[in-house]
Amino acid sequence: MKYVFVTGGVVSSLGKGLTAASLGTLLENRGLKITLQKFDPYLNVDPGTMSPYQHGEVYVLDDGAETDLDLGHYERFTHTKLSRKNNLTSGQVYQTVLDKERRGDYLGKTVQVIPHVTDEIQKRIVEVGELSKADIVITEIGGTTGDIEGLPFLEAIREFALNVGPTNVCFIHVTYVPFIKAAGELKTKPTQQSVAKLREIGIAPNILVCRCEQPLNKELRQKISLFCNVAYEAVIEEKDVDHSIYEVPLMLQRERMDDLVCNHLRIEAPPANMIHWQEIIRKLVVPQHRVRIGVVGKYIELQDAYKSVYEAIIHGGVANDCGVAIEKIESEEIEKFGAEKALRGLTGILVPGGFGERGIEGKILAAKYAREKKMPFFGLCLGMQIATIEFARNVLGLAGANSTEFDANSPHPVISLLSEQKNVSHKGASMRLGSQPCELLAGSKAAHFYGASLIHERHRHRYEFNNEYREQFEQAGLMFSGTSPDHKLVELIELKDHPFFLASQYHPEFLSKPNAPHPLFRAFIAACQVAMHQRAT
């Protein structure tokens, strides 16, 4: 088995995750089986209780693991199916080591970072390889080289490389080459310092991926090669892309990055066939149609908070050869200035998930606007719950209808806490999580879009539709088009007399890929195209 380790230097948010995922794309298209994992240095056991402002989106896997958002890139860019084994935090490592110490597994030895913590990290690398039976395991090390919390992970991969041999391990270091506007040139010193720090730890990168705003000329590449002790051809330019992150695999292929990795690891594989990927880029750059989608959220100022949602919308556009302009709308702005001002001119409205009372009334107003104006509407998780509340208030006439999350004393709690959540005291990993089955109602739009009667989708929620109100909703024209197999939990709603008004309790965005768009996002963008055409005529 072969191993690739991706580290980063200078600053965070350089795109290590996208680089690792793009390399995975190229290697898969050379006929190799790959898997990816992420090591995060923070002490949280998982990101499940972290604020979106701190961490961005929490990505959920089939097995219910709450993970780093980079695992979303891994699954979107490749065919690999990930599990909780594919994301490891310092918190998990130390928790495991301390549990072993309490049980007496170390037989009275002094428990130390080396070898006990580093051994536990190496064990996870081996486990992921064995479980996946992959040809290549790609491991991304979170954080920045030199950060004190990341040192055990770097020491672990240094030891690991020593154990498995140099031709079985490839070190890729992603670094930053800033363009200094006043000087009018790129500067290599930050990259030199970053590599020097990595070499102090005992790791010499085989490939340098240089993030930059301007192209690297031959002279700069030679300078980086000389001062960083990396072969000239292994100094890779990774310039900011013009249109989409899905251009990155093609950029790295032009830089021959996958060739370099295969040559270093002594792997013989045919060149990557990326024709289908090129067609995806064509649809993104010069689409046949265009629509404007309003995403009404409460973490709008933070790009990463709705990462999978934005990507799934784009995938729906690819499926319809349609360019999508995403308008990010803060729900509190709707509360201040009204729905008409904020939402006028859009082709469709999407309300994503979230937690807490802030901005909820703005989301409810957005659902009301879409329902009354017959505008395509798509709700996700909390988006389904607010659509239900809006319908209860304004169609059923249930004054004060709400979720018990926002109003524990609501006279009409149409959304209430899941029964199994009532005695939960711990916040971490205690929601309804992971892949769950859902039965679709025959003849519903949802069943038509999926082309199936039973589906499996990923969940992350504590609250559900209150079944005491189900009959009232159905009589008023709201269809429960998806439920759990025992029919106790509402999973999907739609309006009978609306072109496209659909909302799910689950998170379909987690299963969407650019080359396999999710059927609900495909259908949503198609409905928006129809609405755009009708408006034009």
XYZ file of C-alpha atoms in Angstrom:
537
model
C 0.000 0.000 0.000
C 1.141 3.524 -0.801
C 0.664 6.685 1.255
C 0.478 10.398 0.432
C 0.641 13.011 3.198
C -0.504 16.569 2.503
C 0.766 19.274 4.876
C 0.424 23.052 4.758
C 2.510 26.059 5.660
C 2.568 29.856 6.031
C -1.177 30.396 6.620
C -4.320 28.325 7.060
C -7.117 27.982 4.472
C -4.644 27.436 1.634
C -6.735 24.674 0.110
C -5.001 21.523 1.344
C -8.339 19.722 1.320
C -9.090 20.705 -2.273
C -5.556 19.761 -3.306
C -5.881 16.337 -1.672
C -9.346 15.792 -3.192
C -8.150 16.892 -6.653
C -5.193 14.521 -6.479
C -7.658 11.783 -5.524
C -9.708 12.606 -8.632
C -6.671 12.288 -10.886
C -5.477 9.032 -9.331
C -8.961 7.496 -9.530
C -9.122 8.385 -13.199
C -5.843 6.527 -13.672
C -7.614 3.380 -12.493
C -6.311 3.422 -8.911
C -8.424 2.895 -5.800
C -7.899 5.646 -3.270
C -9.194 6.759 0.094
C -8.686 10.015 1.967
C -8.564 11.006 5.611
C -8.180 14.217 7.598
C -6.183 14.736 10.796
C -7.326 17.789 12.781
C -5.129 19.153 15.620
C -7.925 20.686 17.711
C -8.885 19.042 21.022
C -12.607 18.772 20.276
C -13.594 15.133 19.858
C -15.486 16.179 16.705
C -16.772 19.471 15.240
C -20.395 18.693 16.160
C -20.615 21.266 18.950
C -18.458 23.931 17.271
C -19.951 27.192 16.007
C -20.131 27.643 12.211
C -18.209 30.882 12.751
C -15.363 28.855 14.305
C -15.376 25.832 12.061
C -17.685 26.295 9.097
C -19.966 23.480 8.010
C -20.197 20.209 9.907
C -20.194 17.457 7.292
C -22.102 14.247 8.115
C -21.195 10.751 6.890
C -23.387 7.679 6.369
C -22.341 6.188 9.714
C -23.392 9.344 11.576
C -19.929 10.814 12.073
C -19.823 14.616 12.321
C -16.637 15.588 10.523
C -14.566 18.380 9.035
C -15.926 19.997 5.883
C -12.899 18.795 3.884
C -14.409 15.304 3.943
C -17.173 16.815 1.841
C -14.574 17.719 -0.783
C -13.185 14.183 -0.605
C -16.582 12.591 -1.278
C -17.615 15.119 -3.935
C -14.406 14.800 -5.936
C -14.015 11.020 -5.714
C -16.035 7.801 -5.475
C -14.704 6.900 -2.046
C -17.218 6.290 0.773
C -15.883 7.614 4.056
C -16.580 6.668 7.673
C -15.755 8.043 11.124
C -12.341 6.376 10.737
C -11.485 8.941 8.044
C -11.449 11.955 10.384
C -9.201 12.031 13.445
C -8.840 14.887 15.945
C -6.349 15.388 18.742
C -9.310 15.064 21.108
C -10.058 11.571 19.823
C -6.400 10.565 20.045
C -5.906 11.751 23.613
C -9.268 10.325 24.697
C -8.275 6.904 23.330
C -4.823 7.008 24.934
C -6.215 8.062 28.320
C -8.915 5.377 28.200
C -6.180 2.796 27.605
C -4.151 4.193 30.478
C -7.152 3.980 32.828
C -7.729 0.347 31.823
C -4.095 -0.464 32.511
C -3.243 -1.296 28.887
C 0.199 0.302 29.234
C 1.083 -1.900 32.247
C 2.215 0.942 34.460
C 4.440 2.662 31.892
C 4.756 6.440 31.751
C 2.330 7.523 29.026
C 3.953 10.041 26.664
C 3.342 11.839 23.390
C 6.105 9.702 21.881
C 5.475 6.823 21.431
C 1.907 6.444 22.743
C 0.162 9.368 21.050
C 2.121 9.043 17.813
C 1.512 5.288 17.757
C -2.236 5.885 18.047
C -2.101 8.274 15.082
C -0.144 5.769 12.995
C -2.629 3.057 13.935
C -5.422 5.110 12.360
C -3.473 5.401 9.071
C -3.107 1.621 8.953
C -6.768 1.021 9.899
C -8.083 3.258 7.126
C -5.851 1.537 4.592
C -6.953 -1.930 5.662
C -10.660 -1.036 5.768
C -10.643 0.627 2.340
C -8.308 -1.863 0.627
C -7.127 1.141 -1.372
C -4.007 1.350 -3.530
C -3.218 4.785 -2.088
C -4.201 6.420 1.208
C -4.146 10.239 1.033
C -3.922 11.893 4.459
C -4.327 15.622 4.987
C -2.771 17.127 8.121
C -4.879 20.057 9.306
C -3.448 23.298 10.629
C -0.144 24.914 9.709
C 3.380 23.549 10.014
C 4.913 24.908 13.212
C 1.656 25.054 15.173
C 2.317 23.412 18.534
C -0.888 21.338 18.478
C 0.017 19.815 15.106
C 3.468 18.553 16.084
C 2.345 15.059 17.229
C 0.736 14.438 13.828
C 3.845 15.542 11.947
C 6.053 13.408 14.182
C 3.710 10.460 13.616
C 3.903 10.669 9.824
C 7.693 11.110 10.011
C 7.927 7.875 12.017
C 5.418 6.186 9.696
C 7.494 7.014 6.601
C 10.555 5.566 8.297
C 8.681 2.319 8.982
C 7.167 1.750 5.530
C 10.079 3.006 3.409
C 10.685 6.068 1.206
C 9.216 4.619 -2.016
C 5.900 3.951 -0.282
C 5.380 7.501 1.016
C 5.053 10.824 -0.804
C 5.083 14.102 1.136
C 3.216 17.005 -0.497
C 3.547 20.441 1.105
C 1.053 23.182 0.192
C 2.492 26.629 0.715
C 1.829 30.257 -0.150
C 3.731 32.471 -2.577
C 2.272 35.952 -1.968
C 2.147 38.707 -4.571
C 3.347 41.974 -3.034
C 1.486 44.656 -4.933
C 3.825 47.502 -3.950
C 6.838 45.560 -5.208
C 4.956 44.109 -8.170
C 6.358 40.622 -7.641
C 5.859 37.247 -6.020
C 7.876 36.494 -2.884
C 9.294 33.054 -2.100
C 10.601 33.690 1.427
C 7.423 32.472 3.225
C 7.671 29.201 1.296
C 11.357 28.850 2.148
C 10.621 29.398 5.847
C 7.731 26.950 5.815
C 9.789 24.187 4.233
C 12.673 24.913 6.603
C 10.302 24.441 9.555
C 9.074 21.156 8.093
C 12.614 19.911 7.561
C 13.482 20.777 11.179
C 10.748 18.334 12.172
C 12.380 15.702 9.977
C 10.139 15.773 6.897
C 11.484 16.694 3.471
C 8.661 17.373 0.982
C 8.797 15.519 -2.333
C 6.364 17.913 -4.033
C 5.698 21.589 -3.327
C 2.279 22.970 -4.262
C 2.560 26.757 -4.450
C -0.684 28.678 -3.981
C -0.392 31.984 -5.825
C -2.378 34.765 -7.451
C 0.091 35.263 -10.317
C 1.835 32.576 -12.429
C 5.219 31.253 -11.272
C 7.901 31.956 -13.863
C 10.895 29.712 -14.513
C 13.227 31.816 -12.377
C 10.953 31.639 -9.340
C 10.516 27.876 -9.687
C 14.273 27.436 -9.898
C 14.746 29.569 -6.794
C 12.135 27.606 -4.817
C 13.654 24.337 -6.013
C 17.152 25.370 -4.926
C 16.302 26.802 -1.522
C 13.721 24.144 -0.603
C 15.696 21.148 -1.933
C 12.813 20.001 -4.145
C 13.217 18.961 -7.786
C 12.382 21.741 -10.259
C 9.591 19.735 -11.918
C 8.089 19.029 -8.466
C 7.452 22.736 -7.812
C 3.745 22.894 -8.700
C 1.853 26.066 -9.489
C -1.658 26.169 -8.001
C -3.025 29.519 -9.090
C -6.406 30.884 -8.012
C -8.992 29.427 -10.399
C -11.133 31.657 -12.597
C -14.545 30.031 -12.318
C -14.867 27.001 -10.058
C -12.990 24.770 -7.614
C -13.689 21.926 -10.052
C -10.990 23.384 -12.298
C -8.303 22.413 -9.756
C -7.897 18.749 -10.868
C -7.341 19.854 -14.468
C -4.848 22.506 -13.332
C -2.867 19.940 -11.331
C -2.983 17.510 -14.253
C -1.412 20.180 -16.494
C 1.321 20.528 -13.856
C 1.796 16.708 -14.014
C 1.229 16.322 -10.289
C -0.319 12.842 -10.599
C 2.640 11.737 -12.758
C 5.049 12.943 -10.075
C 3.189 11.052 -7.346
C 2.991 7.823 -9.372
C 6.661 8.021 -10.358
C 7.780 8.626 -6.795
C 5.649 5.742 -5.473
C 6.768 3.393 -8.286
C 3.216 3.006 -9.583
C 2.510 2.198 -13.217
C -0.892 3.487 -14.292
C -2.313 4.943 -17.530
C -2.837 8.721 -17.819
C -5.990 10.101 -16.200
C -8.923 10.377 -18.615
C -10.554 13.661 -17.614
C -12.881 14.219 -20.589
C -16.009 13.978 -18.415
C -14.488 16.475 -15.976
C -13.749 18.873 -18.819
C -17.425 18.733 -19.805
C -18.401 19.695 -16.245
C -16.149 22.750 -16.511
C -17.647 23.623 -19.906
C -21.132 23.654 -18.359
C -19.886 25.846 -15.529
C -18.076 28.333 -17.778
C -20.432 28.576 -20.786
C -23.830 27.176 -19.698
C -26.848 27.182 -21.998
C -29.151 28.714 -19.366
C -28.910 30.904 -16.259
C -30.936 31.304 -13.043
C -30.657 33.272 -9.774
C -31.136 31.362 -6.539
C -31.540 33.097 -3.194
C -30.064 31.211 -0.229
C -31.725 32.587 2.911
C -29.539 31.767 5.905
C -28.239 33.033 9.219
C -24.506 32.423 8.675
C -24.419 34.015 5.236
C -21.304 36.121 5.838
C -19.286 32.919 6.301
C -18.735 31.083 3.005
C -17.902 27.735 4.607
C -21.047 27.551 6.769
C -23.148 26.351 3.797
C -20.363 24.829 1.709
C -22.156 21.620 0.686
C -25.384 23.524 -0.049
C -23.665 25.934 -2.438
C -21.849 23.070 -4.166
C -25.038 20.993 -4.536
C -26.814 23.987 -6.106
C -23.975 24.260 -8.615
C -24.232 20.510 -9.301
C -27.941 20.960 -10.012
C -26.945 23.624 -12.508
C -24.440 21.281 -14.169
C -27.182 18.645 -14.522
C -29.331 21.177 -16.394
C -26.497 22.870 -18.319
C -27.438 25.961 -16.334
C -25.285 28.608 -14.719
C -26.416 29.489 -11.199
C -25.922 32.897 -9.623
C -26.255 32.384 -5.864
C -27.596 35.396 -3.976
C -26.694 35.138 -0.278
C -29.477 36.676 1.791
C -29.237 37.233 5.536
C -32.576 36.196 7.059
C -32.455 39.046 9.575
C -32.420 41.490 6.661
C -35.802 40.103 5.572
C -37.106 40.732 9.085
C -35.949 44.348 8.873
C -36.900 45.287 5.317
C -39.490 42.717 4.230
C -39.465 39.769 1.835
C -40.424 41.722 -1.279
C -37.356 43.936 -1.169
C -34.922 41.091 -0.387
C -36.345 38.401 -2.701
C -37.695 40.280 -5.715
C -36.105 39.198 -8.996
C -34.949 35.768 -7.831
C -35.773 32.610 -9.762
C -35.899 30.339 -6.707
C -35.430 30.324 -2.942
C -33.514 27.813 -0.821
C -33.569 27.807 2.995
C -30.766 25.676 4.510
C -30.367 24.169 7.980
C -29.251 25.843 11.181
C -29.814 26.114 14.899
C -31.187 28.776 17.261
C -33.912 31.419 17.149
C -32.001 34.257 15.476
C -33.286 35.019 11.981
C -36.075 32.424 12.070
C -38.899 34.876 11.336
C -37.027 36.051 8.239
C -36.843 32.471 6.957
C -40.565 32.023 7.622
C -41.279 35.183 5.597
C -39.151 33.786 2.746
C -41.202 30.559 2.712
C -44.436 32.583 2.715
C -43.199 34.702 -0.183
C -42.266 31.613 -2.247
C -45.589 29.884 -1.505
C -47.731 32.883 -2.387
C -45.717 33.951 -5.447
C -45.529 30.348 -6.765
C -41.751 30.670 -6.777
C -39.680 27.428 -6.627
C -38.816 26.736 -2.983
C -36.456 24.151 -1.494
C -36.036 23.721 2.267
C -33.345 21.676 4.003
C -33.713 20.416 7.602
C -34.581 23.653 9.439
C -35.854 24.829 6.032
C -38.546 22.130 6.195
C -39.443 23.073 9.752
C -39.901 26.781 8.999
C -41.986 25.935 5.895
C -44.228 23.865 8.162
C -44.530 26.696 10.686
C -45.392 29.192 7.925
C -48.106 26.901 6.519
C -49.581 26.358 9.986
C -49.773 30.092 10.695
C -50.924 31.432 7.345
C -52.906 28.592 5.752
C -54.284 26.665 8.741
C -54.708 29.826 10.809
C -52.916 28.402 13.844
C -51.835 31.623 15.559
C -48.573 31.294 17.448
C -47.578 28.050 15.687
C -43.891 27.431 16.194
C -41.163 24.947 17.029
C -40.500 24.140 20.673
C -36.872 24.938 19.870
C -37.861 28.600 19.569
C -40.966 28.774 21.787
C -41.364 26.093 24.436
C -44.841 27.458 25.286
C -46.222 27.671 21.751
C -49.989 26.973 21.637
C -49.393 25.006 18.427
C -46.012 23.205 18.555
C -46.099 21.893 14.986
C -42.377 21.115 15.337
C -41.253 19.374 18.531
C -38.317 17.536 20.027
C -37.697 13.975 18.849
C -38.914 11.569 21.543
C -35.466 9.969 21.885
C -33.936 13.422 22.451
C -35.966 14.319 25.553
C -33.539 12.803 28.054
C -30.340 13.726 26.229
C -27.973 15.804 28.353
C -24.754 15.696 26.292
C -24.607 17.863 23.161
C -21.869 16.035 21.241
C -22.861 13.327 18.705
C -26.331 13.014 20.277
C -28.595 14.165 17.423
C -30.307 11.906 14.904
C -27.312 11.431 12.668
C -26.237 9.640 9.520
C -27.961 7.679 6.795
C -31.597 6.768 7.476
C -34.217 5.123 5.225
C -37.140 7.095 3.823
C -40.218 5.762 2.007
C -41.583 7.959 -0.774
C -45.288 8.351 -1.477
C -46.354 6.885 -4.811
C -47.415 9.591 -7.251
C -45.564 12.369 -5.420
C -43.158 14.706 -7.156
C -40.390 13.448 -4.871
C -40.938 9.829 -5.978
C -40.808 11.006 -9.584
C -37.578 12.965 -9.046
C -35.846 10.068 -7.314
C -37.287 7.365 -9.561
C -37.527 5.162 -6.462
C -39.837 4.278 -3.596
C -37.182 3.812 -0.891
C -34.173 6.093 -0.444
C -31.431 6.626 2.138
C -30.370 10.141 3.126
C -28.112 11.709 5.771
C -29.596 13.468 8.793
C -28.539 15.888 11.528
C -31.436 17.116 13.642
C -33.134 17.034 17.062
C -36.625 18.268 16.145
C -39.393 16.760 14.005
C -42.870 17.402 12.656
C -45.541 16.935 15.325
C -47.815 14.138 14.060
C -50.788 15.453 16.036
C -51.200 18.048 13.270
C -50.703 15.730 10.295
C -54.380 15.388 9.316
C -54.949 19.169 9.379
C -51.989 19.752 7.074
C -53.024 17.052 4.611
C -56.588 18.370 4.368
C -55.212 21.833 3.535
C -53.082 20.555 0.621
C -49.669 19.823 2.136
C -48.425 16.377 1.142
C -46.156 14.261 3.332
C -44.309 12.694 0.418
C -41.563 11.016 2.448
C -41.660 9.311 5.851
C -39.603 6.861 7.871
C -40.554 3.233 7.063
C -42.696 3.070 10.226
C -44.446 6.290 9.043
C -43.819 7.986 12.396
C -41.283 10.571 11.217
C -41.992 13.073 8.437
C -38.993 13.295 6.107
C -40.299 15.208 3.100
C -43.132 17.652 2.391
C -44.453 19.209 -0.805
C -47.376 21.382 -1.871
C -49.859 19.923 -4.355
C -50.858 23.217 -6.004
C -47.363 24.686 -6.399
C -44.866 24.313 -9.310
C -42.066 23.327 -6.895
C -42.414 23.653 -3.145
C -40.470 20.856 -1.515
C -38.601 20.546 1.783
C -36.717 17.711 3.460
C -35.880 16.972 7.091
C -32.650 15.384 5.871
C -29.618 16.941 4.155
C -29.531 15.925 0.465
C -26.585 18.263 -0.158
C -24.262 15.721 1.491
C -24.826 13.173 -1.301
C -24.395 15.440 -4.306
C -21.372 15.359 -6.654
C -20.532 17.400 -9.771
C -20.643 14.234 -11.898
C -23.673 12.812 -10.018
C -25.927 15.728 -8.966
C -28.528 14.960 -6.325
C -31.985 14.385 -7.908
C -33.700 17.005 -5.729
C -31.172 19.709 -6.610
C -31.423 18.680 -10.262
C -35.219 19.036 -10.078
C -35.046 22.339 -8.173
C -32.831 23.997 -10.786
C -34.987 22.553 -13.583
C -38.061 24.108 -11.944
C -36.215 27.421 -11.664
C -35.416 27.275 -15.382
C -39.117 26.797 -16.161
C -39.993 29.721 -13.903
C -37.378 31.899 -15.602
C -38.718 30.978 -19.047
C -42.305 31.707 -18.024
C -41.294 35.071 -16.634
C -39.456 35.938 -19.860
C -42.461 35.039 -22.037
